[in-house]
Short mmCIF file of C-alpha atoms and ligand atoms in Angstrom, two decimals:
data_model
loop_
_atom_site.label_atom_id
_atom_site.label_comp_id
_atom_site.label_asym_id
_atom_site.label_seq_id
_atom_site.Cartn_x
_atom_site.Cartn_y
_atom_site.Cartn_z
CA MET A 1 22.81 17.64 -34.87
CA MET A 2 20.14 16.11 -37.05
CA ILE A 3 20.77 13.60 -39.76
CA ARG A 4 19.10 13.39 -43.12
CA SER A 5 20.10 10.47 -45.26
CA ALA A 6 19.26 8.74 -48.49
CA ALA A 7 20.62 5.66 -50.19
CA LYS A 8 20.22 3.90 -53.47
CA THR A 9 21.76 1.04 -55.36
CA ASP A 10 21.40 0.39 -59.07
CA LYS A 11 22.43 -2.44 -61.36
CA GLY A 12 23.94 -0.04 -63.89
CA ARG A 13 23.76 -0.63 -67.63
CA LYS A 14 26.14 -3.51 -68.33
CA ARG A 15 25.97 -6.00 -65.49
CA PRO A 16 23.29 -8.72 -65.42
CA GLN A 17 22.81 -8.43 -61.66
CA ASN A 18 23.50 -6.14 -58.75
CA GLU A 19 26.22 -7.44 -56.43
CA ASP A 20 26.36 -4.24 -54.36
CA ALA A 21 24.56 -3.91 -51.04
CA LEU A 22 23.93 -1.04 -48.67
CA LEU A 23 22.90 -0.29 -45.11
CA ARG A 24 21.10 2.84 -43.98
CA ASP A 25 20.04 2.89 -40.34
CA ASP A 26 19.24 6.38 -39.05
CA ARG A 27 18.41 5.08 -35.56
CA LEU A 28 21.84 3.46 -35.08
CA ARG A 29 23.37 6.22 -37.21
CA LEU A 30 25.09 3.43 -39.08
CA TYR A 31 25.61 3.41 -42.85
CA ALA A 32 27.54 1.11 -45.15
CA VAL A 33 28.16 0.06 -48.73
CA ALA A 34 29.52 -3.28 -49.95
CA ASP A 35 30.61 -4.43 -53.39
CA GLY A 36 30.59 -8.19 -53.82
CA VAL A 37 32.77 -10.30 -56.07
CA GLY A 38 32.55 -13.95 -57.02
CA GLY A 39 30.92 -16.18 -59.56
CA HIS A 40 27.37 -17.55 -59.54
CA GLU A 41 25.45 -15.78 -56.80
CA GLY A 42 28.58 -15.35 -54.69
CA GLY A 43 29.05 -11.60 -54.99
CA GLU A 44 25.46 -10.85 -54.07
CA ILE A 45 25.54 -13.21 -51.13
CA ALA A 46 28.83 -11.86 -49.79
CA SER A 47 27.84 -8.19 -49.92
CA ALA A 48 24.38 -8.83 -48.45
CA ARG A 49 25.91 -10.91 -45.66
CA ALA A 50 28.47 -8.21 -44.90
CA VAL A 51 25.93 -5.44 -44.33
CA ALA A 52 23.48 -7.73 -42.51
CA THR A 53 26.15 -8.95 -40.09
CA LEU A 54 27.41 -5.41 -39.51
CA ALA A 55 23.86 -4.28 -38.66
CA ARG A 56 23.23 -7.28 -36.40
CA VAL A 57 26.45 -6.89 -34.41
CA MET A 58 26.06 -3.12 -33.97
CA GLN A 59 22.36 -3.46 -33.14
CA GLY A 60 23.07 -6.08 -30.47
CA ALA A 61 25.79 -3.94 -28.93
CA SER A 62 23.58 -0.87 -28.91
CA ALA A 63 20.81 -2.74 -27.09
CA ALA A 64 23.30 -4.04 -24.54
CA SER A 65 24.95 -0.76 -23.58
CA ASP A 66 24.13 2.82 -22.73
CA ASP A 67 25.06 4.67 -25.89
CA THR A 68 25.00 8.26 -24.68
CA PRO A 69 28.51 9.32 -23.68
CA PRO A 70 29.07 12.96 -22.66
CA GLN A 71 29.84 15.29 -25.53
CA GLY A 72 33.49 15.51 -26.53
CA VAL A 73 34.47 12.42 -24.59
CA ALA A 74 36.62 10.31 -26.84
CA PRO A 75 37.25 7.01 -24.98
CA GLY A 76 33.89 5.69 -26.16
CA ASP A 77 35.05 6.14 -29.74
CA ARG A 78 37.83 3.63 -29.19
CA ALA A 79 35.29 1.08 -27.93
CA LYS A 80 32.95 1.75 -30.86
CA LEU A 81 35.78 1.45 -33.36
CA SER A 82 36.75 -1.87 -31.79
CA LEU A 83 33.15 -2.96 -32.09
CA LEU A 84 33.04 -1.99 -35.77
CA GLN A 85 36.27 -3.90 -36.25
CA ALA A 86 34.75 -6.92 -34.50
CA ALA A 87 31.67 -6.69 -36.73
CA PHE A 88 33.93 -6.68 -39.80
CA ALA A 89 35.80 -9.72 -38.46
CA ARG A 90 32.50 -11.49 -37.79
CA ALA A 91 31.22 -10.75 -41.29
CA ASN A 92 34.51 -11.97 -42.72
CA GLY A 93 34.27 -15.23 -40.79
CA GLU A 94 30.68 -15.85 -41.84
CA ILE A 95 31.46 -15.24 -45.51
CA CYS A 96 34.50 -17.55 -45.30
CA ASP A 97 32.35 -20.24 -43.65
CA GLU A 98 29.64 -20.03 -46.28
CA ALA A 99 32.16 -20.00 -49.13
CA ALA A 100 33.74 -23.16 -47.71
CA ARG A 101 30.40 -24.89 -47.12
CA VAL A 102 28.43 -24.16 -50.28
CA PRO A 103 29.66 -25.49 -53.61
CA GLY A 104 29.81 -22.68 -56.14
CA LEU A 105 30.40 -19.96 -53.56
CA ALA A 106 34.13 -20.60 -53.17
CA GLY A 107 36.09 -17.43 -53.78
CA MET A 108 33.28 -15.01 -53.02
CA GLY A 109 34.21 -11.83 -51.23
CA THR A 110 33.16 -8.25 -50.71
CA THR A 111 34.34 -4.77 -49.88
CA LEU A 112 32.77 -3.09 -46.86
CA THR A 113 32.92 0.60 -45.97
CA ALA A 114 30.96 1.69 -42.90
CA VAL A 115 30.41 4.92 -41.00
CA LEU A 116 29.00 5.27 -37.51
CA LEU A 117 28.06 8.81 -36.49
CA ARG A 118 28.55 9.84 -32.87
CA LYS A 119 27.83 13.40 -31.84
CA ASP A 120 30.50 15.44 -33.60
CA ARG A 121 32.56 12.57 -34.95
CA ALA A 122 32.30 10.05 -37.73
CA LEU A 123 33.84 6.64 -37.06
CA ILE A 124 34.86 4.86 -40.22
CA CYS A 125 35.81 1.25 -40.81
CA HIS A 126 36.83 0.04 -44.22
CA VAL A 127 38.10 -2.88 -46.33
CA GLY A 128 38.46 -2.77 -50.14
CA ASP A 129 37.95 -0.06 -52.74
CA SER A 130 34.54 1.31 -51.87
CA ARG A 131 34.90 4.80 -50.46
CA ALA A 132 33.82 7.27 -47.81
CA TYR A 133 34.01 10.99 -48.59
CA LEU A 134 33.48 14.14 -46.56
CA PHE A 135 31.93 17.09 -48.38
CA ARG A 136 32.53 20.34 -46.50
CA ALA A 137 32.39 23.94 -47.69
CA GLY A 138 32.30 22.90 -51.32
CA GLU A 139 35.26 20.57 -51.02
CA LEU A 140 35.19 16.80 -51.40
CA ARG A 141 37.76 14.84 -49.41
CA GLN A 142 38.23 11.08 -49.56
CA LEU A 143 38.37 9.63 -46.05
CA THR A 144 39.35 6.09 -47.00
CA ASP A 145 42.42 4.69 -48.74
CA ASP A 146 41.50 2.31 -51.54
CA HIS A 147 42.83 -1.18 -50.91
CA SER A 148 43.71 -1.73 -54.54
CA VAL A 149 46.91 -2.55 -56.39
CA VAL A 150 47.00 0.80 -58.18
CA ALA A 151 46.17 2.87 -55.09
CA GLU A 152 49.01 1.15 -53.24
CA GLN A 153 51.33 1.93 -56.15
CA VAL A 154 50.26 5.58 -56.02
CA ARG A 155 50.86 5.73 -52.25
CA ALA A 156 54.30 4.16 -52.78
CA GLY A 157 55.10 6.83 -55.41
CA LYS A 158 55.49 4.25 -58.18
CA ILE A 159 52.74 5.61 -60.45
CA THR A 160 50.71 8.81 -60.59
CA ALA A 161 47.01 9.12 -59.76
CA GLU A 162 46.35 9.76 -63.45
CA GLU A 163 48.17 6.57 -64.45
CA ALA A 164 46.16 4.69 -61.83
CA LYS A 165 42.89 5.86 -63.40
CA ARG A 166 43.91 4.44 -66.78
CA SER A 167 45.46 1.22 -65.50
CA PRO A 168 43.80 -2.01 -66.66
CA HIS A 169 44.48 -3.33 -63.15
CA ARG A 170 42.57 -0.56 -61.38
CA HIS A 171 39.82 -2.93 -60.23
CA VAL A 172 42.15 -5.42 -58.57
CA ILE A 173 41.63 -5.11 -54.84
CA THR A 174 44.19 -6.13 -52.25
CA ARG A 175 41.84 -6.62 -49.33
CA ALA A 176 38.29 -7.97 -49.10
CA LEU A 177 36.05 -9.78 -46.66
CA GLY A 178 35.69 -13.51 -47.32
CA ILE A 179 39.11 -14.23 -48.77
CA ASP A 180 41.23 -15.01 -45.69
CA ARG A 181 40.34 -15.96 -42.13
CA GLU A 182 42.31 -12.91 -41.04
CA VAL A 183 41.24 -9.55 -42.43
CA GLU A 184 42.82 -6.20 -41.70
CA SER A 185 40.37 -3.31 -41.62
CA ASP A 186 41.27 0.38 -41.53
CA GLU A 187 39.68 2.46 -38.79
CA ARG A 188 39.61 6.21 -38.37
CA THR A 189 37.71 8.93 -36.60
CA THR A 190 37.08 12.30 -38.17
CA PRO A 191 35.36 15.36 -36.71
CA VAL A 192 32.09 16.37 -38.38
CA ARG A 193 29.95 19.46 -38.00
CA GLU A 194 26.72 21.03 -39.09
CA GLY A 195 26.62 21.55 -42.85
CA ASP A 196 28.83 18.55 -43.61
CA MET A 197 27.77 15.75 -45.90
CA LEU A 198 29.16 12.24 -46.00
CA LEU A 199 29.09 10.05 -49.07
CA LEU A 200 29.62 6.30 -49.13
CA CYS A 201 29.87 4.75 -52.57
CA THR A 202 31.07 1.79 -54.57
CA ASP A 203 33.51 2.00 -57.47
CA GLY A 204 30.63 1.89 -59.96
CA LEU A 205 30.10 5.55 -59.05
CA THR A 206 33.71 6.73 -58.85
CA GLU A 207 34.68 4.92 -62.06
CA MET A 208 32.12 6.97 -63.99
CA VAL A 209 31.88 10.24 -62.07
CA ASP A 210 34.97 12.14 -60.94
CA ASP A 211 35.33 13.97 -57.64
CA ALA A 212 34.63 17.39 -59.14
CA ALA A 213 31.34 16.20 -60.61
CA ILE A 214 30.38 14.49 -57.34
CA ALA A 215 31.07 17.75 -55.49
CA ARG A 216 28.86 19.69 -57.91
CA VAL A 217 26.00 17.26 -57.26
CA LEU A 218 26.36 17.38 -53.49
CA ALA A 219 26.50 21.19 -53.38
CA GLY A 220 23.09 22.41 -52.39
CA SER A 221 21.32 19.08 -52.90
CA HIS A 222 19.18 17.24 -50.42
CA PRO A 223 20.41 13.67 -49.87
CA ALA A 224 17.54 12.06 -51.79
CA ALA A 225 18.07 14.29 -54.82
CA ALA A 226 21.83 13.80 -54.58
CA VAL A 227 21.74 9.99 -54.64
CA ASP A 228 19.32 10.02 -57.59
CA ARG A 229 21.52 12.46 -59.49
CA LEU A 230 24.73 10.56 -58.75
CA ILE A 231 23.28 7.27 -59.98
CA ASN A 232 21.77 8.90 -63.04
CA LEU A 233 25.11 10.53 -63.86
CA ALA A 234 26.98 7.21 -63.58
CA ASN A 235 24.43 5.58 -65.87
CA GLU A 236 24.52 8.44 -68.37
CA ARG A 237 28.29 7.99 -68.56
CA GLY A 238 28.05 4.28 -69.30
CA GLY A 239 27.01 2.54 -66.07
CA VAL A 240 29.62 -0.18 -66.58
CA ASP A 241 29.30 -1.48 -63.01
CA ASN A 242 26.75 -1.66 -60.23
CA ILE A 243 26.37 1.77 -58.58
CA THR A 244 25.65 2.47 -54.93
CA ALA A 245 25.55 5.77 -53.06
CA VAL A 246 24.63 6.69 -49.50
CA VAL A 247 24.47 10.41 -48.66
CA ILE A 248 24.19 11.69 -45.10
CA ALA A 249 23.64 15.39 -44.40
CA LEU A 250 24.27 16.85 -40.94
CA THR A 251 21.88 19.67 -40.32
CA ALA A 252 20.90 21.95 -37.45
CA ARG A 253 17.37 20.54 -37.39
MN1 LIG B 1 31.98 -2.47 -58.25
#
């Protein structure tokens, strides 16, 4: 399977700076988005550090090992997921260290949602409320659970998804890198096939553009056109937050 990808981040229309960051590495088949929080320059520093550390750890591991397991063999996935998890833990530690060391950066943190493509599987590692989606046969499916107060209330059956969308607390996240020395990341593996698209995005997109509209954009679009359209749509609808989208299309050639 071939990969075509495109990625873009945009400040949006209301925020003075862009605290989102992204990673697009077609050689490693590694993609990520991060949404930083924290005063001063903290958010920007945390999200940039998260994606840079992820890339560095995965790059080093790829150089050190033969990365061509036989098709359909799953044990390697477990090792790669552990490696992603280790990269998340490393990024978390580095952000905590910097926040403790540099006055003004205390309290900075970031989401991080990453996908590593291996043959016919996507390996996903995730902390926070940025998202990974699978678009297949016209249908958009969220692959990550938001680590937010309202999403946890929805999963517990306490409020409905519609109530969550209107809640003033919808931006309060329950997990992030840089907050605690221990961070719990979610990992999953999902089968992918030719014709699938993957979308990674920050909440600046999903706050403005609902799943149905995202699906309409992805249908029949090349990744580069799709990321442009998604960011334009979010801005047309207000652009209240920084917006980041990474689109990966799996094609025959
Ligand atoms: Mn955001």
